mmCIF file of C-alpha atoms and ligand atoms in Angstrom:
data_model
loop_
_atom_site.group_PDB
_atom_site.id
_atom_site.type_symbol
_atom_site.label_atom_id
_atom_site.label_comp_id
_atom_site.label_asym_id
_atom_site.label_seq_id
_atom_site.Cartn_x
_atom_site.Cartn_y
_atom_site.Cartn_z
ATOM 1 C CA UNK K 1497 35.054 0.155 -9.149
ATOM 2 C CA UNK K 1498 31.301 -1.406 -8.400
ATOM 3 C CA UNK K 1499 31.839 -1.508 -4.950
ATOM 4 C CA UNK K 1500 33.010 2.248 -4.845
ATOM 5 C CA UNK K 1501 29.837 3.369 -7.061
ATOM 6 C CA UNK K 1502 27.876 1.614 -4.430
ATOM 7 C CA UNK K 1503 29.624 3.490 -1.759
ATOM 8 C CA UNK K 1504 29.166 6.886 -3.413
ATOM 9 C CA UNK K 1505 25.629 5.887 -4.402
ATOM 10 C CA UNK K 1506 25.043 5.292 -0.385
ATOM 11 C CA UNK K 1507 26.626 8.267 0.465
ATOM 12 C CA UNK K 1508 24.654 10.615 -2.225
ATOM 13 C CA UNK K 1509 21.569 9.079 -0.761
ATOM 14 C CA UNK K 1510 22.219 9.728 2.874
ATOM 15 C CA UNK K 1511 23.085 13.180 1.876
ATOM 16 C CA UNK K 1512 19.569 13.608 0.117
ATOM 17 C CA UNK K 1513 17.795 11.517 2.463
ATOM 18 C CA UNK K 1514 16.044 9.750 -0.189
ATOM 19 C CA UNK K 1515 16.552 7.691 -3.631
ATOM 20 C CA UNK K 1516 16.615 9.331 -6.921
ATOM 21 C CA UNK K 1517 13.294 11.180 -7.006
ATOM 22 C CA UNK K 1518 11.166 12.017 -10.108
ATOM 23 C CA UNK K 1519 7.684 11.178 -9.309
ATOM 24 C CA UNK K 1520 6.775 14.591 -7.268
ATOM 25 C CA UNK K 1521 8.399 16.641 -4.431
ATOM 26 C CA UNK K 1522 8.334 14.307 -1.299
ATOM 27 C CA UNK K 1523 8.257 11.035 -3.324
ATOM 28 C CA UNK K 1524 9.929 8.435 -1.482
ATOM 29 C CA UNK K 1525 10.990 5.078 -1.968
ATOM 30 C CA UNK K 1526 12.000 2.624 -4.904
ATOM 31 C CA UNK K 1527 9.029 3.818 -6.929
ATOM 32 C CA UNK K 1528 9.903 7.467 -6.576
ATOM 33 C CA UNK K 1529 12.085 6.917 -9.623
ATOM 34 C CA UNK K 1530 8.733 7.047 -11.786
ATOM 35 C CA UNK K 1531 8.460 9.893 -14.154
ATOM 36 C CA UNK K 1532 4.611 9.198 -14.616
ATOM 37 C CA UNK K 1533 3.149 11.483 -17.215
ATOM 38 C CA UNK K 1534 6.122 14.259 -16.603
ATOM 39 C CA UNK K 1535 6.264 16.166 -19.651
ATOM 40 C CA UNK K 1536 3.267 14.900 -21.411
ATOM 41 C CA UNK K 1537 -0.084 16.155 -22.290
ATOM 42 C CA UNK K 1538 -2.765 17.159 -19.207
ATOM 43 C CA UNK K 1539 -6.122 15.675 -20.046
ATOM 44 C CA UNK K 1540 -8.798 16.183 -17.898
ATOM 45 C CA UNK K 1541 -11.608 13.583 -16.915
ATOM 46 C CA UNK K 1542 -14.956 15.890 -17.389
ATOM 47 C CA UNK K 1543 -17.618 13.494 -16.622
ATOM 48 C CA UNK K 1544 -18.110 10.337 -14.303
ATOM 49 C CA UNK K 1545 -19.164 7.802 -17.313
ATOM 50 C CA UNK K 1546 -17.422 4.370 -17.707
ATOM 51 C CA UNK K 1547 -16.106 5.237 -20.967
ATOM 52 C CA UNK K 1548 -16.420 7.758 -24.010
ATOM 53 C CA UNK K 1549 -15.330 11.380 -24.526
ATOM 54 C CA UNK K 1550 -14.162 12.667 -21.120
ATOM 55 C CA UNK K 1551 -14.017 9.694 -19.077
ATOM 56 C CA UNK K 1552 -11.351 8.579 -17.076
ATOM 57 C CA UNK K 1553 -10.943 5.169 -18.765
ATOM 58 C CA UNK K 1554 -10.347 7.395 -22.285
ATOM 59 C CA UNK K 1555 -7.900 9.660 -20.417
ATOM 60 C CA UNK K 1556 -5.871 6.811 -19.023
ATOM 61 C CA UNK K 1557 -5.897 5.040 -22.633
ATOM 62 C CA UNK K 1558 -2.900 6.357 -23.867
ATOM 63 C CA UNK K 1559 0.738 7.079 -22.728
ATOM 64 C CA UNK K 1560 2.139 10.635 -21.994
ATOM 65 C CA UNK K 1561 -0.767 12.087 -20.267
ATOM 66 C CA UNK K 1562 -1.138 13.737 -16.524
ATOM 67 C CA UNK K 1563 -4.812 13.312 -15.709
ATOM 68 C CA UNK K 1564 -6.760 15.790 -13.840
ATOM 69 C CA UNK K 1565 -10.010 15.597 -12.686
ATOM 70 C CA UNK K 1566 -12.855 18.493 -13.022
ATOM 71 C CA UNK K 1567 -15.373 16.258 -11.633
ATOM 72 C CA UNK K 1568 -15.870 14.340 -8.261
ATOM 73 C CA UNK K 1569 -17.625 11.550 -6.970
ATOM 74 C CA UNK K 1570 -17.328 7.409 -7.642
ATOM 75 C CA UNK K 1571 -16.723 6.279 -11.087
ATOM 76 C CA UNK K 1572 -18.789 3.055 -11.583
ATOM 77 C CA UNK K 1573 -16.372 0.670 -13.557
ATOM 78 C CA UNK K 1574 -18.431 -2.010 -15.705
ATOM 79 C CA UNK K 1575 -14.900 -3.801 -16.645
ATOM 80 C CA UNK K 1576 -11.066 -3.386 -15.325
ATOM 81 C CA UNK K 1577 -9.472 -0.091 -16.613
ATOM 82 C CA UNK K 1578 -6.469 -0.712 -18.211
ATOM 83 C CA UNK K 1579 -3.936 1.988 -17.442
ATOM 84 C CA UNK K 1580 -1.108 3.288 -20.023
ATOM 85 C CA UNK K 1581 2.793 3.824 -19.376
ATOM 86 C CA UNK K 1582 3.899 6.857 -18.504
ATOM 87 C CA UNK K 1583 0.831 8.449 -16.923
ATOM 88 C CA UNK K 1584 0.160 10.699 -13.669
ATOM 89 C CA UNK K 1585 -3.214 10.564 -12.278
ATOM 90 C CA UNK K 1586 -3.628 13.389 -9.811
ATOM 91 C CA UNK K 1587 -6.526 12.811 -7.860
ATOM 92 C CA UNK K 1588 -5.796 15.726 -5.792
ATOM 93 C CA UNK K 1589 -7.313 18.306 -8.745
ATOM 94 C CA UNK K 1590 -10.628 16.704 -8.274
ATOM 95 C CA UNK K 1591 -13.081 19.132 -6.377
ATOM 96 C CA UNK K 1592 -14.406 18.265 -3.082
ATOM 97 C CA UNK K 1593 -15.265 15.423 -2.027
ATOM 98 C CA UNK K 1594 -12.682 13.579 -4.180
ATOM 99 C CA UNK K 1595 -12.692 11.189 -6.852
ATOM 100 C CA UNK K 1596 -12.667 7.253 -6.819
ATOM 101 C CA UNK K 1597 -13.636 4.143 -8.701
ATOM 102 C CA UNK K 1598 -15.722 1.158 -7.594
ATOM 103 C CA UNK K 1599 -16.830 -2.498 -8.707
ATOM 104 C CA UNK K 1600 -14.066 -2.878 -11.028
ATOM 105 C CA UNK K 1601 -10.006 -3.418 -10.886
ATOM 106 C CA UNK K 1602 -7.422 -0.651 -12.110
ATOM 107 C CA UNK K 1603 -4.620 -2.517 -13.585
ATOM 108 C CA UNK K 1604 -1.232 -0.967 -14.284
ATOM 109 C CA UNK K 1605 -0.558 -4.785 -15.426
ATOM 110 C CA UNK K 1606 2.698 -4.724 -17.682
ATOM 111 C CA UNK K 1607 3.331 -0.992 -17.496
ATOM 112 C CA UNK K 1608 5.912 1.344 -16.442
ATOM 113 C CA UNK K 1609 6.381 4.518 -14.848
ATOM 114 C CA UNK K 1610 2.840 5.488 -13.183
ATOM 115 C CA UNK K 1611 2.072 7.848 -10.584
ATOM 116 C CA UNK K 1612 -1.258 7.503 -8.515
ATOM 117 C CA UNK K 1613 -1.925 10.124 -5.879
ATOM 118 C CA UNK K 1614 -4.963 10.788 -3.895
ATOM 119 C CA UNK K 1615 -7.056 8.394 -5.849
ATOM 120 C CA UNK K 1616 -10.019 5.780 -4.064
ATOM 121 C CA UNK K 1617 -9.968 2.226 -5.519
ATOM 122 C CA UNK K 1618 -12.768 -0.156 -4.254
ATOM 123 C CA UNK K 1619 -13.707 -2.960 -6.118
ATOM 124 C CA UNK K 1620 -16.088 -4.739 -3.965
ATOM 125 C CA UNK K 1621 -18.143 -7.805 -4.935
ATOM 126 C CA UNK K 1622 -20.177 -5.556 -7.944
ATOM 127 C CA UNK K 1623 -17.319 -6.607 -9.754
ATOM 128 C CA UNK K 1624 -18.164 -10.398 -10.700
ATOM 129 C CA UNK K 1625 -14.578 -11.108 -11.573
ATOM 130 C CA UNK K 1626 -13.305 -12.425 -7.959
ATOM 131 C CA UNK K 1627 -10.056 -13.303 -9.308
ATOM 132 C CA UNK K 1628 -9.248 -9.477 -9.738
ATOM 133 C CA UNK K 1629 -7.787 -6.999 -7.469
ATOM 134 C CA UNK K 1630 -8.612 -3.762 -6.377
ATOM 135 C CA UNK K 1631 -5.133 -2.163 -7.769
ATOM 136 C CA UNK K 1632 -3.200 -4.710 -9.764
ATOM 137 C CA UNK K 1633 0.207 -3.620 -10.927
ATOM 138 C CA UNK K 1634 1.923 -7.078 -11.782
ATOM 139 C CA UNK K 1635 4.938 -7.337 -14.050
ATOM 140 C CA UNK K 1636 5.146 -3.383 -14.235
ATOM 141 C CA UNK K 1637 8.024 -1.191 -13.084
ATOM 142 C CA UNK K 1638 8.609 2.067 -11.651
ATOM 143 C CA UNK K 1639 4.881 2.778 -9.872
ATOM 144 C CA UNK K 1640 4.045 4.724 -7.137
ATOM 145 C CA UNK K 1641 0.856 4.896 -5.116
ATOM 146 C CA UNK K 1642 0.770 7.853 -2.719
ATOM 147 C CA UNK K 1643 -2.454 9.067 -0.461
ATOM 148 C CA UNK K 1644 -4.232 6.524 -2.125
ATOM 149 C CA UNK K 1645 -7.593 4.322 -0.490
ATOM 150 C CA UNK K 1646 -7.600 1.127 -1.544
ATOM 151 C CA UNK K 1647 -10.619 -1.294 0.052
ATOM 152 C CA UNK K 1648 -12.922 -4.193 -0.821
ATOM 153 C CA UNK K 1649 -10.319 -6.072 -2.937
ATOM 154 C CA UNK K 1650 -11.410 -9.339 -4.001
ATOM 155 C CA UNK K 1651 -7.988 -11.393 -4.659
ATOM 156 C CA UNK K 1652 -5.969 -8.749 -3.183
ATOM 157 C CA UNK K 1653 -6.181 -5.229 -2.157
ATOM 158 C CA UNK K 1654 -2.905 -4.793 -4.030
ATOM 159 C CA UNK K 1655 -1.282 -7.493 -6.284
ATOM 160 C CA UNK K 1656 2.042 -6.724 -7.442
ATOM 161 C CA UNK K 1657 3.314 -10.029 -8.626
ATOM 162 C CA UNK K 1658 6.827 -9.515 -10.464
ATOM 163 C CA UNK K 1659 6.559 -5.564 -9.942
ATOM 164 C CA UNK K 1660 9.770 -3.671 -9.865
ATOM 165 C CA UNK K 1661 10.876 -0.427 -8.259
ATOM 166 C CA UNK K 1662 7.567 0.118 -6.550
ATOM 167 C CA UNK K 1663 6.192 2.499 -3.794
ATOM 168 C CA UNK K 1664 2.734 2.398 -1.739
ATOM 169 C CA UNK K 1665 3.047 5.358 0.526
ATOM 170 C CA UNK K 1666 0.411 7.190 3.256
ATOM 171 C CA UNK K 1667 -2.105 5.082 1.890
ATOM 172 C CA UNK K 1668 -5.158 3.186 3.607
ATOM 173 C CA UNK K 1669 -5.561 -0.497 2.601
ATOM 174 C CA UNK K 1670 -8.733 -1.561 4.401
ATOM 175 C CA UNK K 1671 -11.274 -4.144 4.649
ATOM 176 C CA UNK K 1672 -10.237 -6.774 1.730
ATOM 177 C CA UNK K 1673 -13.073 -9.382 0.970
ATOM 178 C CA UNK K 1674 -12.975 -12.561 -0.809
ATOM 179 C CA UNK K 1675 -9.523 -13.832 -0.191
ATOM 180 C CA UNK K 1676 -9.347 -10.883 2.528
ATOM 181 C CA UNK K 1677 -5.674 -10.385 1.734
ATOM 182 C CA UNK K 1678 -3.815 -7.063 1.632
ATOM 183 C CA UNK K 1679 -0.525 -6.579 -0.748
ATOM 184 C CA UNK K 1680 1.402 -9.484 -2.792
ATOM 185 C CA UNK K 1681 4.618 -8.385 -3.628
ATOM 186 C CA UNK K 1682 6.998 -10.256 -6.045
ATOM 187 C CA UNK K 1683 9.985 -8.934 -7.869
ATOM 188 C CA UNK K 1684 10.868 -5.472 -5.796
ATOM 189 C CA UNK K 1685 12.098 -3.626 -4.461
ATOM 190 C CA UNK K 1686 9.261 -2.340 -2.654
ATOM 191 C CA UNK K 1687 8.692 0.395 -0.353
ATOM 192 C CA UNK K 1688 5.485 0.719 2.213
ATOM 193 C CA UNK K 1689 5.707 3.421 4.221
ATOM 194 C CA UNK K 1690 3.211 5.254 6.552
ATOM 195 C CA UNK K 1691 0.273 2.997 5.652
ATOM 196 C CA UNK K 1692 -2.589 1.817 7.076
ATOM 197 C CA UNK K 1693 -3.644 -1.734 7.025
ATOM 198 C CA UNK K 1694 -7.205 -2.409 8.314
ATOM 199 C CA UNK K 1695 -8.753 -5.472 9.123
ATOM 200 C CA UNK K 1696 -7.704 -8.350 6.578
ATOM 201 C CA UNK K 1697 -6.420 -12.207 6.890
ATOM 202 C CA UNK K 1698 -3.132 -11.749 5.627
ATOM 203 C CA UNK K 1699 -0.877 -10.129 3.496
ATOM 204 C CA UNK K 1700 -0.020 -6.814 5.169
ATOM 205 C CA UNK K 1701 1.942 -7.626 2.905
ATOM 206 C CA UNK K 1702 3.084 -10.791 1.783
ATOM 207 C CA UNK K 1703 6.624 -9.902 0.161
ATOM 208 C CA UNK K 1704 8.569 -12.255 -1.808
ATOM 209 C CA UNK K 1705 11.073 -8.966 -2.699
ATOM 210 C CA UNK K 1706 13.730 -7.063 -0.765
ATOM 211 C CA UNK K 1707 11.469 -4.501 1.035
ATOM 212 C CA UNK K 1708 11.467 -1.490 2.817
ATOM 213 C CA UNK K 1709 8.654 -1.522 5.667
ATOM 214 C CA UNK K 1710 8.424 1.888 7.730
ATOM 215 C CA UNK K 1711 5.886 3.683 9.724
ATOM 216 C CA UNK K 1712 2.860 1.163 8.680
ATOM 217 C CA UNK K 1713 0.383 0.847 11.369
ATOM 218 C CA UNK K 1714 -1.648 -2.791 10.889
ATOM 219 C CA UNK K 1715 -5.273 -3.261 12.809
ATOM 220 C CA UNK K 1716 -6.891 -6.411 13.717
ATOM 221 C CA UNK K 1717 -4.824 -8.639 11.552
ATOM 222 C CA UNK K 1718 -4.725 -12.568 11.151
ATOM 223 C CA UNK K 1719 -1.232 -12.501 10.077
ATOM 224 C CA UNK K 1720 0.728 -9.586 8.801
ATOM 225 C CA UNK K 1721 4.113 -9.057 7.414
ATOM 226 C CA UNK K 1722 4.640 -11.963 5.903
ATOM 227 C CA UNK K 1723 6.911 -14.174 3.452
ATOM 228 C CA UNK K 1724 6.294 -17.436 2.356
ATOM 229 C CA UNK K 1725 7.254 -20.965 2.605
ATOM 230 C CA UNK K 1726 8.169 -21.018 -0.943
ATOM 231 C CA UNK K 1727 9.888 -17.443 -0.941
ATOM 232 C CA UNK K 1728 13.421 -16.977 -1.838
ATOM 233 C CA UNK K 1729 16.112 -15.011 -0.060
ATOM 234 C CA UNK K 1730 15.215 -11.703 0.693
ATOM 235 C CA UNK K 1731 15.890 -8.761 3.078
ATOM 236 C CA UNK K 1732 13.839 -6.625 4.932
ATOM 237 C CA UNK K 1733 14.183 -3.226 6.563
ATOM 238 C CA UNK K 1734 11.228 -3.140 9.077
ATOM 239 C CA UNK K 1735 11.164 -0.064 11.074
ATOM 240 C CA UNK K 1736 9.138 1.888 13.317
ATOM 241 C CA UNK K 1737 5.658 0.044 12.522
ATOM 242 C CA UNK K 1738 2.900 -0.544 15.044
ATOM 243 C CA UNK K 1739 0.901 -3.932 15.042
ATOM 244 C CA UNK K 1740 -2.136 -3.737 16.794
ATOM 245 C CA UNK K 1741 -4.582 -6.699 17.364
ATOM 246 C CA UNK K 1742 -8.252 -6.620 16.861
ATOM 247 C CA UNK K 1743 -11.301 -8.762 18.005
ATOM 248 C CA UNK K 1744 -10.285 -10.933 14.598
ATOM 249 C CA UNK K 1745 -6.694 -11.499 15.445
ATOM 250 C CA UNK K 1746 -6.470 -15.192 16.285
ATOM 251 C CA UNK K 1747 -2.766 -15.397 16.994
ATOM 252 C CA UNK K 1748 -1.255 -11.970 18.028
ATOM 253 C CA UNK K 1749 2.275 -12.944 17.201
ATOM 254 C CA UNK K 1750 1.493 -13.243 13.586
ATOM 255 C CA UNK K 1751 2.569 -9.750 13.353
ATOM 256 C CA UNK K 1752 5.438 -11.395 11.494
ATOM 257 C CA UNK K 1753 4.559 -14.713 9.687
ATOM 258 C CA UNK K 1754 6.533 -17.374 8.124
ATOM 259 C CA UNK K 1755 9.518 -15.457 8.405
ATOM 260 C CA UNK K 1756 12.141 -18.112 8.245
ATOM 261 C CA UNK K 1757 15.808 -18.338 7.794
ATOM 262 C CA UNK K 1758 15.845 -17.521 4.360
ATOM 263 C CA UNK K 1759 14.823 -14.079 5.054
ATOM 264 C CA UNK K 1760 17.488 -11.347 6.354
ATOM 265 C CA UNK K 1761 15.941 -8.782 8.161
ATOM 266 C CA UNK K 1762 16.665 -5.153 10.076
ATOM 267 C CA UNK K 1763 14.097 -4.619 12.620
ATOM 268 C CA UNK K 1764 13.923 -2.109 14.793
ATOM 269 C CA UNK K 1765 11.645 0.345 16.721
ATOM 270 C CA UNK K 1766 8.447 -2.278 15.759
ATOM 271 C CA UNK K 1767 5.818 -2.321 18.417
ATOM 272 C CA UNK K 1768 2.902 -4.800 18.816
ATOM 273 C CA UNK K 1769 -0.136 -4.039 21.194
ATOM 274 C CA UNK K 1770 -1.979 -7.406 21.552
ATOM 275 C CA UNK K 1771 -4.263 -6.201 24.867
ATOM 276 C CA UNK K 1772 -7.551 -5.329 22.747
ATOM 277 C CA UNK K 1773 -8.345 -3.010 25.662
ATOM 278 C CA UNK K 1774 -9.000 0.696 24.378
ATOM 279 C CA UNK K 1775 -5.809 2.080 25.172
ATOM 280 C CA UNK K 1776 -2.113 2.113 22.843
ATOM 281 C CA UNK K 1777 0.471 1.000 25.305
ATOM 282 C CA UNK K 1778 2.580 -1.626 22.997
ATOM 283 C CA UNK K 1779 5.703 -3.528 23.590
ATOM 284 C CA UNK K 1780 8.835 -3.363 21.626
ATOM 285 C CA UNK K 1781 8.649 -6.378 19.193
ATOM 286 C CA UNK K 1782 11.994 -6.997 17.127
ATOM 287 C CA UNK K 1783 12.346 -10.576 16.951
ATOM 288 C CA UNK K 1784 11.159 -11.376 13.284
ATOM 289 C CA UNK K 1785 10.586 -15.260 13.445
ATOM 290 C CA UNK K 1786 13.829 -17.507 12.692
ATOM 291 C CA UNK K 1787 15.140 -14.915 9.958
ATOM 292 C CA UNK K 1788 18.723 -13.877 9.995
ATOM 293 C CA UNK K 1789 19.435 -10.489 11.782
ATOM 294 C CA UNK K 1790 21.514 -8.133 9.873
ATOM 295 C CA UNK K 1791 23.418 -5.431 11.725
ATOM 296 C CA UNK K 1792 22.587 -2.639 9.247
ATOM 297 C CA UNK K 1793 19.789 -1.871 6.780
ATOM 298 C CA UNK K 1794 20.045 -3.691 3.434
ATOM 299 C CA UNK K 1795 19.010 -0.407 1.897
ATOM 300 C CA UNK K 1796 21.186 2.809 2.952
ATOM 301 C CA UNK K 1797 18.204 5.137 2.665
ATOM 302 C CA UNK K 1798 15.713 3.257 5.034
ATOM 303 C CA UNK K 1799 17.045 4.636 8.416
ATOM 304 C CA UNK K 1800 16.702 8.033 7.027
ATOM 305 C CA UNK K 1801 13.014 7.570 6.076
ATOM 306 C CA UNK K 1802 12.259 6.045 9.847
ATOM 307 C CA UNK K 1803 11.958 9.415 10.924
ATOM 308 C CA UNK K 1804 8.970 8.840 13.416
ATOM 309 C CA UNK K 1805 8.775 6.493 16.032
ATOM 310 C CA UNK K 1806 5.979 3.649 15.755
ATOM 311 C CA UNK K 1807 3.833 5.924 18.617
ATOM 312 C CA UNK K 1808 4.325 9.258 15.993
ATOM 313 C CA UNK K 1809 3.807 7.185 13.017
ATOM 314 C CA UNK K 1810 0.233 6.061 14.941
ATOM 315 C CA UNK K 1811 -1.091 9.589 15.454
ATOM 316 C CA UNK K 1812 0.613 10.677 11.942
ATOM 317 C CA UNK K 1813 -0.689 8.044 9.829
ATOM 318 C CA UNK K 1814 -4.446 7.979 11.392
ATOM 319 C CA UNK K 1815 -4.567 11.811 10.666
ATOM 320 C CA UNK K 1816 -3.304 11.779 7.273
ATOM 321 C CA UNK K 1817 -3.143 8.153 5.363
ATOM 322 C CA UNK K 1818 -5.571 7.748 2.473
ATOM 323 C CA UNK K 1819 -7.049 9.781 -0.260
ATOM 324 C CA UNK K 1820 -7.729 13.546 0.823
ATOM 325 C CA UNK K 1821 -10.518 14.502 1.859
ATOM 326 C CA UNK K 1822 -11.060 11.658 3.939
ATOM 327 C CA UNK K 1823 -14.377 10.057 3.091
ATOM 328 C CA UNK K 1824 -17.206 7.740 4.812
ATOM 329 C CA UNK K 1825 -15.048 4.423 4.088
ATOM 330 C CA UNK K 1826 -11.759 5.730 5.306
ATOM 331 C CA UNK K 1827 -13.042 7.738 8.206
ATOM 332 C CA UNK K 1828 -14.776 3.997 9.290
ATOM 333 C CA UNK K 1829 -11.544 2.573 8.728
ATOM 334 C CA UNK K 1830 -10.013 4.863 11.303
ATOM 335 C CA UNK K 1831 -12.595 4.881 13.737
ATOM 336 C CA UNK K 1832 -12.305 1.215 13.774
ATOM 337 C CA UNK K 1833 -8.463 1.464 14.325
ATOM 338 C CA UNK K 1834 -9.077 3.839 17.129
ATOM 339 C CA UNK K 1835 -11.181 1.340 19.036
ATOM 340 C CA UNK K 1836 -7.880 0.128 19.853
ATOM 341 C CA UNK K 1837 -9.047 -3.634 20.142
ATOM 342 C CA UNK K 1838 -12.876 -3.183 20.759
ATOM 343 C CA UNK K 1839 -14.201 -3.326 17.174
ATOM 344 C CA UNK K 1840 -13.009 -4.930 13.754
ATOM 345 C CA UNK K 1841 -14.419 -7.370 11.470
ATOM 346 C CA UNK K 1842 -12.568 -9.103 8.738
ATOM 347 C CA UNK K 1843 -15.669 -8.588 5.891
ATOM 348 C CA UNK K 1844 -16.907 -10.695 3.197
ATOM 349 C CA UNK K 1845 -18.761 -8.125 1.519
ATOM 350 C CA UNK K 1846 -19.005 -4.442 1.349
ATOM 351 C CA UNK K 1847 -22.246 -4.307 2.515
ATOM 352 C CA UNK K 1848 -21.758 -5.796 5.689
ATOM 353 C CA UNK K 1849 -19.848 -2.198 6.825
ATOM 354 C CA UNK K 1850 -23.171 -0.980 7.204
ATOM 355 C CA UNK K 1851 -22.025 2.536 5.141
ATOM 356 C CA UNK K 1852 -24.508 4.154 2.691
ATOM 357 C CA UNK K 1853 -24.437 3.528 -1.234
ATOM 358 C CA UNK K 1854 -24.384 -0.535 -0.401
ATOM 359 C CA UNK K 1855 -21.172 -0.342 2.000
ATOM 360 C CA UNK K 1856 -19.228 1.761 -0.901
ATOM 361 C CA UNK K 1857 -20.035 4.939 1.158
ATOM 362 C CA UNK K 1858 -21.044 8.243 -0.918
ATOM 363 C CA UNK K 1859 -18.537 10.462 -2.343
HETATM 364 C C1 NAG Q 2409 14.500 0.568 -11.203
HETATM 365 O O1 NAG Q 2409 15.381 1.335 -10.576
HETATM 366 C C2 NAG Q 2409 17.124 1.957 -10.555
HETATM 367 C C3 NAG Q 2409 17.327 2.891 -10.222
HETATM 368 O O2 NAG Q 2409 16.789 2.890 -8.731
HETATM 369 C C4 NAG Q 2409 17.270 1.771 -11.936
HETATM 370 O O3 NAG Q 2409 18.683 1.561 -12.207
HETATM 371 C C5 NAG Q 2409 16.397 0.408 -13.073
HETATM 372 O O4 NAG Q 2409 16.582 0.365 -14.081
HETATM 373 C C6 NAG Q 2409 14.600 0.367 -12.658
HETATM 374 N N1 NAG Q 2409 14.282 -0.786 -13.011
HETATM 375 C C7 NAG Q 2409 13.682 -0.836 -14.032
HETATM 376 C C8 NAG Q 2409 13.173 -2.196 -14.502
HETATM 377 O O5 NAG Q 2409 13.337 0.489 -14.622
#
């Protein structure tokens, strides 16, 4: 019976092309089951203050809300913001040039059913809490981030330890400082789709979880797709990604890192360009460490999601990943990638980027 159910579910997933989808039209992956603030009250953020009436902190303080923005610019956080369950954050509702937070962590820790779209989270070292991340969804469930921009995380850019049913799609995850890490995922299942990862030491992601990793572009890594010596047994669909080395890359073959025989992998269509020569001309790299090779994707939706080749993903992701409209930090991240090996720094602080507003860029 269970076998049959699984089979029917797989067929339905193939017909629809995605998993169950509640978050928003076009939502993909395991986090697409998130219902966010659907059916709740629309609350509009009317100022950029850290707290008080009309602030973002106040707006997210209660469940069953859809958060819209009547203001643009950075909200400078004085302390972490803890989101409530069952909320949708519609950054795309903000007037141009868009909305973001700086100097503190956004936390979905312990919460469930959250949708975040078109939102910038740039912690940086104005946050004195170095053990915090730009976005934390530890012990959460049913979370989707789409077209978000995450930068200058101190602990991780995205911390997702013990997070269940998560998607990070079409986002820019750049320039982590502090530990200089991208995303730490444990729990899962997790979908990472169409993201641009720029200049990190490691964890792009570190995943101790069953994972879909599709159409990602990783630039100037020291290590990219990673499990850990302490990992349990997990499955990974790694499809049509492009790994591109930069000046900080010390060991180019660490596009797959610590992928041992405890891991089972279905890897196809992945390219690595390790020449640092300003031209994109990579080679197929589908041998993932000493991982066990799977004959088919562990999740039946993965192949359907991998519509773009790695080369097509490079063009599409550079054109449209991250929050829209694209701002100074994201434009810098993309232009860094476009040097294709000529420039790129793994930073220790945001100011070293030389961007305006102490490195946070001007919104
Ligand atoms: C995760 O999503 C599946 C559907 O894909 C659902 O059955 C399960 O309950 C979800 N887990 C949690 C913790 O909500």
